[in-house]
Amino acid sequence: MSVIICPGIHEPALTESFISGWSSVDEKTVDILVFPAEGLLALSSLHIFQFLRDRLGNHLETPIIIISFSAGVVGAITAAWQWQLLGGQIKAFIAIDGWGVPLLGNFPIHRMSHDYFTHWSSGLLGKGDNNFYAEPSVDHLTMWRSPQTVQGWWVDPSVEASSKQVRLTAAEFLHSLVKRYEEK
């Protein structure tokens, strides 16, 4: 299984920090491929899809998890649909602060938000499966730069709001999701 990282429009050092902070939760090595987003290319599903084809070639049977951030969510969700139409297997799609982006697909979708308002309002465009929101709220880039420091709630929208919330960090949430899909 491979984890595909689709950053937003920001300094590449933030993505390196994200990977370091997320992987600090577990020493297990995951095959991580980072889309080299430069500026507006983060929005381009065509470039992300081509990146998948270049890196994974004809290994469509290799299951992938896509983790995308901010503007990268825009290009990544469409690239996920394209990859699946080609015959690729999407184990899960994780959108971090993909506010305003409709998320639909016949694969598991998870949203992570830097505050409750973004969590709630993004849900209007597709709640997805288990989600996470930061509490206390953090600024947008902190979710990407330092997921190991962001405290919040794991929320399952299919269960009553008060009965299924777990307190943890954003990095722990990501680790739990990746582990779940590795086992499936």
PDB file of C-alpha atoms in Angstrom:
ATOM      1  CA  MET A   1       0.000   0.000   0.000  1.00  0.00           C
ATOM      2  CA  SER A   2       1.181   3.517  -0.779  1.00  0.00           C
ATOM      3  CA  VAL A   3       0.230   6.818   0.811  1.00  0.00           C
ATOM      4  CA  ILE A   4       0.043   9.668  -1.677  1.00  0.00           C
ATOM      5  CA  ILE A   5       0.541  13.151  -0.211  1.00  0.00           C
ATOM      6  CA  CYS A   6      -0.986  16.057  -2.163  1.00  0.00           C
ATOM      7  CA  PRO A   7       0.117  19.336  -0.530  1.00  0.00           C
ATOM      8  CA  GLY A   8      -1.510  22.713  -0.948  1.00  0.00           C
ATOM      9  CA  ILE A   9       0.072  25.976  -2.033  1.00  0.00           C
ATOM     10  CA  HIS A  10       2.752  26.571   0.593  1.00  0.00           C
ATOM     11  CA  GLU A  11       6.448  26.090   1.311  1.00  0.00           C
ATOM     12  CA  PRO A  12       7.663  22.483   0.740  1.00  0.00           C
ATOM     13  CA  ALA A  13       9.208  22.528   4.229  1.00  0.00           C
ATOM     14  CA  LEU A  14       5.688  22.426   5.698  1.00  0.00           C
ATOM     15  CA  THR A  15       5.031  19.107   3.940  1.00  0.00           C
ATOM     16  CA  GLU A  16       8.291  17.681   5.281  1.00  0.00           C
ATOM     17  CA  SER A  17       7.218  18.822   8.744  1.00  0.00           C
ATOM     18  CA  PHE A  18       3.787  17.203   8.238  1.00  0.00           C
ATOM     19  CA  ILE A  19       5.320  13.850   7.311  1.00  0.00           C
ATOM     20  CA  SER A  20       7.729  14.025  10.242  1.00  0.00           C
ATOM     21  CA  GLY A  21       4.961  14.947  12.700  1.00  0.00           C
ATOM     22  CA  TRP A  22       2.562  12.317  11.413  1.00  0.00           C
ATOM     23  CA  SER A  23       5.146   9.535  11.290  1.00  0.00           C
ATOM     24  CA  SER A  24       6.353  10.352  14.812  1.00  0.00           C
ATOM     25  CA  VAL A  25       3.266   8.521  16.108  1.00  0.00           C
ATOM     26  CA  ASP A  26       4.519   5.177  14.799  1.00  0.00           C
ATOM     27  CA  GLU A  27       7.945   3.939  13.749  1.00  0.00           C
ATOM     28  CA  LYS A  28       6.456   1.674  11.081  1.00  0.00           C
ATOM     29  CA  THR A  29       7.604   2.693   7.641  1.00  0.00           C
ATOM     30  CA  VAL A  30       4.886   3.541   5.151  1.00  0.00           C
ATOM     31  CA  ASP A  31       5.523   3.897   1.421  1.00  0.00           C
ATOM     32  CA  ILE A  32       4.966   7.652   1.009  1.00  0.00           C
ATOM     33  CA  LEU A  33       4.890   9.407  -2.355  1.00  0.00           C
ATOM     34  CA  VAL A  34       4.720  13.208  -2.300  1.00  0.00           C
ATOM     35  CA  PHE A  35       3.241  15.034  -5.277  1.00  0.00           C
ATOM     36  CA  PRO A  36       5.702  17.860  -6.009  1.00  0.00           C
ATOM     37  CA  ALA A  37       3.094  20.624  -6.051  1.00  0.00           C
ATOM     38  CA  GLU A  38       4.474  23.929  -7.215  1.00  0.00           C
ATOM     39  CA  GLY A  39       2.084  26.824  -6.877  1.00  0.00           C
ATOM     40  CA  LEU A  40      -1.150  26.285  -8.752  1.00  0.00           C
ATOM     41  CA  LEU A  41      -0.215  22.718  -9.786  1.00  0.00           C
ATOM     42  CA  ALA A  42      -1.715  21.652  -6.454  1.00  0.00           C
ATOM     43  CA  LEU A  43      -5.101  22.322  -8.071  1.00  0.00           C
ATOM     44  CA  SER A  44      -4.391  20.225 -11.169  1.00  0.00           C
ATOM     45  CA  SER A  45      -5.984  16.792 -11.184  1.00  0.00           C
ATOM     46  CA  LEU A  46      -4.272  16.130 -14.517  1.00  0.00           C
ATOM     47  CA  HIS A  47      -0.806  16.647 -13.005  1.00  0.00           C
ATOM     48  CA  ILE A  48      -1.639  14.592  -9.904  1.00  0.00           C
ATOM     49  CA  PHE A  49      -3.075  11.790 -12.046  1.00  0.00           C
ATOM     50  CA  GLN A  50       0.049  11.834 -14.247  1.00  0.00           C
ATOM     51  CA  PHE A  51       2.181  11.691 -11.103  1.00  0.00           C
ATOM     52  CA  LEU A  52       0.284   8.553 -10.016  1.00  0.00           C
ATOM     53  CA  ARG A  53       0.813   6.975 -13.438  1.00  0.00           C
ATOM     54  CA  ASP A  54       4.518   7.869 -13.434  1.00  0.00           C
ATOM     55  CA  ARG A  55       5.162   6.561  -9.898  1.00  0.00           C
ATOM     56  CA  LEU A  56       2.838   3.563  -9.810  1.00  0.00           C
ATOM     57  CA  GLY A  57       2.868   2.699 -13.513  1.00  0.00           C
ATOM     58  CA  ASN A  58       0.721  -0.292 -14.252  1.00  0.00           C
ATOM     59  CA  HIS A  59       0.498  -1.360 -10.606  1.00  0.00           C
ATOM     60  CA  LEU A  60      -3.189  -0.567 -10.394  1.00  0.00           C
ATOM     61  CA  GLU A  61      -3.665  -3.374  -7.895  1.00  0.00           C
ATOM     62  CA  THR A  62      -1.522  -1.466  -5.372  1.00  0.00           C
ATOM     63  CA  PRO A  63      -4.018   0.098  -2.976  1.00  0.00           C
ATOM     64  CA  ILE A  64      -3.454   3.770  -2.195  1.00  0.00           C
ATOM     65  CA  ILE A  65      -4.525   6.238   0.449  1.00  0.00           C
ATOM     66  CA  ILE A  66      -4.551   9.870  -0.624  1.00  0.00           C
ATOM     67  CA  ILE A  67      -3.898  12.548   1.995  1.00  0.00           C
ATOM     68  CA  SER A  68      -4.486  16.034   0.640  1.00  0.00           C
ATOM     69  CA  PHE A  69      -4.306  19.511   2.126  1.00  0.00           C
ATOM     70  CA  SER A  70      -6.084  22.780   1.359  1.00  0.00           C
ATOM     71  CA  ALA A  71      -5.862  23.610  -2.367  1.00  0.00           C
ATOM     72  CA  GLY A  72      -4.413  20.139  -2.950  1.00  0.00           C
ATOM     73  CA  VAL A  73      -7.806  18.657  -2.077  1.00  0.00           C
ATOM     74  CA  VAL A  74      -9.258  20.187  -5.256  1.00  0.00           C
ATOM     75  CA  GLY A  75      -6.904  18.366  -7.606  1.00  0.00           C
ATOM     76  CA  ALA A  76      -6.579  15.227  -5.513  1.00  0.00           C
ATOM     77  CA  ILE A  77     -10.272  14.288  -5.366  1.00  0.00           C
ATOM     78  CA  THR A  78     -10.621  14.399  -9.148  1.00  0.00           C
ATOM     79  CA  ALA A  79      -7.320  12.543  -9.596  1.00  0.00           C
ATOM     80  CA  ALA A  80      -8.665   9.861  -7.231  1.00  0.00           C
ATOM     81  CA  TRP A  81     -11.760   9.443  -9.419  1.00  0.00           C
ATOM     82  CA  GLN A  82      -9.542   9.239 -12.530  1.00  0.00           C
ATOM     83  CA  TRP A  83      -7.229   6.677 -10.916  1.00  0.00           C
ATOM     84  CA  GLN A  84     -10.209   4.571  -9.912  1.00  0.00           C
ATOM     85  CA  LEU A  85     -11.726   4.783 -13.410  1.00  0.00           C
ATOM     86  CA  LEU A  86      -8.414   3.490 -14.767  1.00  0.00           C
ATOM     87  CA  GLY A  87      -8.783   0.491 -12.444  1.00  0.00           C
ATOM     88  CA  GLY A  88      -6.760   1.695  -9.462  1.00  0.00           C
ATOM     89  CA  GLN A  89      -7.764   0.946  -5.903  1.00  0.00           C
ATOM     90  CA  ILE A  90      -8.427   3.891  -3.578  1.00  0.00           C
ATOM     91  CA  LYS A  91      -8.460   2.596   0.011  1.00  0.00           C
ATOM     92  CA  ALA A  92      -9.283   6.033   1.457  1.00  0.00           C
ATOM     93  CA  PHE A  93      -9.242   9.738   0.706  1.00  0.00           C
ATOM     94  CA  ILE A  94      -8.317  12.113   3.539  1.00  0.00           C
ATOM     95  CA  ALA A  95      -8.946  15.832   3.050  1.00  0.00           C
ATOM     96  CA  ILE A  96      -7.223  18.159   5.505  1.00  0.00           C
ATOM     97  CA  ASP A  97      -8.855  21.598   5.527  1.00  0.00           C
ATOM     98  CA  GLY A  98     -10.483  21.104   2.132  1.00  0.00           C
ATOM     99  CA  TRP A  99     -13.063  23.756   2.966  1.00  0.00           C
ATOM    100  CA  GLY A 100     -15.548  24.418   0.183  1.00  0.00           C
ATOM    101  CA  VAL A 101     -14.589  21.320  -1.807  1.00  0.00           C
ATOM    102  CA  PRO A 102     -17.402  18.823  -2.474  1.00  0.00           C
ATOM    103  CA  LEU A 103     -16.145  15.357  -1.601  1.00  0.00           C
ATOM    104  CA  LEU A 104     -17.953  12.475  -3.212  1.00  0.00           C
ATOM    105  CA  GLY A 105     -16.750   9.061  -4.245  1.00  0.00           C
ATOM    106  CA  ASN A 106     -17.337   5.350  -3.877  1.00  0.00           C
ATOM    107  CA  PHE A 107     -14.339   5.020  -1.562  1.00  0.00           C
ATOM    108  CA  PRO A 108     -14.047   6.049   2.100  1.00  0.00           C
ATOM    109  CA  ILE A 109     -13.643   9.803   2.569  1.00  0.00           C
ATOM    110  CA  HIS A 110     -12.465  11.499   5.752  1.00  0.00           C
ATOM    111  CA  ARG A 111     -12.283  15.206   6.553  1.00  0.00           C
ATOM    112  CA  MET A 112      -9.924  16.899   8.983  1.00  0.00           C
ATOM    113  CA  SER A 113     -10.536  20.530   9.930  1.00  0.00           C
ATOM    114  CA  HIS A 114      -8.627  23.171  11.856  1.00  0.00           C
ATOM    115  CA  ASP A 115     -11.765  24.282  13.747  1.00  0.00           C
ATOM    116  CA  TYR A 116     -15.351  23.284  14.420  1.00  0.00           C
ATOM    117  CA  PHE A 117     -16.879  25.790  11.952  1.00  0.00           C
ATOM    118  CA  THR A 118     -14.812  24.394   9.068  1.00  0.00           C
ATOM    119  CA  HIS A 119     -15.762  20.858  10.148  1.00  0.00           C
ATOM    120  CA  TRP A 120     -19.464  21.701  10.270  1.00  0.00           C
ATOM    121  CA  SER A 121     -19.645  23.799   7.086  1.00  0.00           C
ATOM    122  CA  SER A 122     -17.513  21.371   5.045  1.00  0.00           C
ATOM    123  CA  GLY A 123     -19.915  18.615   6.022  1.00  0.00           C
ATOM    124  CA  LEU A 124     -22.574  20.354   3.942  1.00  0.00           C
ATOM    125  CA  LEU A 125     -20.535  19.341   0.864  1.00  0.00           C
ATOM    126  CA  GLY A 126     -20.094  15.706   1.854  1.00  0.00           C
ATOM    127  CA  LYS A 127     -19.511  14.570   5.427  1.00  0.00           C
ATOM    128  CA  GLY A 128     -17.495  11.528   4.601  1.00  0.00           C
ATOM    129  CA  ASP A 129     -16.831   8.822   7.138  1.00  0.00           C
ATOM    130  CA  ASN A 130     -15.003   9.309  10.437  1.00  0.00           C
ATOM    131  CA  ASN A 131     -13.712  12.872  10.653  1.00  0.00           C
ATOM    132  CA  PHE A 132     -11.530  15.065  12.875  1.00  0.00           C
ATOM    133  CA  TYR A 133     -11.678  18.681  13.981  1.00  0.00           C
ATOM    134  CA  ALA A 134      -9.232  20.632  16.107  1.00  0.00           C
ATOM    135  CA  GLU A 135     -10.298  21.876  19.508  1.00  0.00           C
ATOM    136  CA  PRO A 136      -9.035  24.286  20.514  1.00  0.00           C
ATOM    137  CA  SER A 137      -8.974  25.766  17.027  1.00  0.00           C
ATOM    138  CA  VAL A 138      -5.611  26.198  15.332  1.00  0.00           C
ATOM    139  CA  ASP A 139      -4.605  28.232  12.305  1.00  0.00           C
ATOM    140  CA  HIS A 140      -4.900  26.598   8.897  1.00  0.00           C
ATOM    141  CA  LEU A 141      -1.197  25.852   8.341  1.00  0.00           C
ATOM    142  CA  THR A 142      -0.709  24.360  11.804  1.00  0.00           C
ATOM    143  CA  MET A 143      -2.840  21.380  10.778  1.00  0.00           C
ATOM    144  CA  TRP A 144      -0.257  20.620   8.096  1.00  0.00           C
ATOM    145  CA  ARG A 145       2.939  21.756   9.787  1.00  0.00           C
ATOM    146  CA  SER A 146       2.432  20.096  13.183  1.00  0.00           C
ATOM    147  CA  PRO A 147      -0.302  17.431  13.252  1.00  0.00           C
ATOM    148  CA  GLN A 148       1.298  15.853  16.331  1.00  0.00           C
ATOM    149  CA  THR A 149       0.516  19.014  18.367  1.00  0.00           C
ATOM    150  CA  VAL A 150      -3.077  19.575  17.215  1.00  0.00           C
ATOM    151  CA  GLN A 151      -5.598  18.305  19.751  1.00  0.00           C
ATOM    152  CA  GLY A 152      -9.165  17.627  18.710  1.00  0.00           C
ATOM    153  CA  TRP A 153     -12.041  15.233  18.264  1.00  0.00           C
ATOM    154  CA  TRP A 154     -12.525  12.122  16.138  1.00  0.00           C
ATOM    155  CA  VAL A 155     -16.178  12.226  15.093  1.00  0.00           C
ATOM    156  CA  ASP A 156     -18.248   9.481  13.492  1.00  0.00           C
ATOM    157  CA  PRO A 157     -21.158  11.218  11.700  1.00  0.00           C
ATOM    158  CA  SER A 158     -23.106   7.965  11.377  1.00  0.00           C
ATOM    159  CA  VAL A 159     -23.571   7.857  15.158  1.00  0.00           C
ATOM    160  CA  GLU A 160     -25.295  10.374  17.397  1.00  0.00           C
ATOM    161  CA  ALA A 161     -23.046  13.398  17.929  1.00  0.00           C
ATOM    162  CA  SER A 162     -22.555  13.004  21.658  1.00  0.00           C
ATOM    163  CA  SER A 163     -21.995   9.250  21.685  1.00  0.00           C
ATOM    164  CA  LYS A 164     -19.019   8.829  19.335  1.00  0.00           C
ATOM    165  CA  GLN A 165     -16.281  11.369  19.920  1.00  0.00           C
ATOM    166  CA  VAL A 166     -12.733  10.481  20.884  1.00  0.00           C
ATOM    167  CA  ARG A 167     -10.103  13.026  21.974  1.00  0.00           C
ATOM    168  CA  LEU A 168      -6.691  12.657  20.277  1.00  0.00           C
ATOM    169  CA  THR A 169      -4.149  14.505  18.118  1.00  0.00           C
ATOM    170  CA  ALA A 170      -4.455  14.959  14.368  1.00  0.00           C
ATOM    171  CA  ALA A 171      -1.374  12.734  13.902  1.00  0.00           C
ATOM    172  CA  GLU A 172      -2.958   9.973  16.018  1.00  0.00           C
ATOM    173  CA  PHE A 173      -6.156  10.239  13.962  1.00  0.00           C
ATOM    174  CA  LEU A 174      -4.195   9.877  10.707  1.00  0.00           C
ATOM    175  CA  HIS A 175      -2.177   6.990  12.113  1.00  0.00           C
ATOM    176  CA  SER A 176      -5.401   5.194  13.148  1.00  0.00           C
ATOM    177  CA  LEU A 177      -6.925   5.621   9.699  1.00  0.00           C
ATOM    178  CA  VAL A 178      -3.843   4.411   7.832  1.00  0.00           C
ATOM    179  CA  LYS A 179      -3.513   1.439  10.179  1.00  0.00           C
ATOM    180  CA  ARG A 180      -7.193   0.560   9.655  1.00  0.00           C
ATOM    181  CA  TYR A 181      -6.817   0.536   5.875  1.00  0.00           C
ATOM    182  CA  GLU A 182      -3.548  -1.407   5.989  1.00  0.00           C
ATOM    183  CA  GLU A 183      -5.370  -4.166   7.852  1.00  0.00           C
ATOM    184  CA  LYS A 184      -8.284  -4.341   5.400  1.00  0.00           C
TER     185      LYS A 184
END
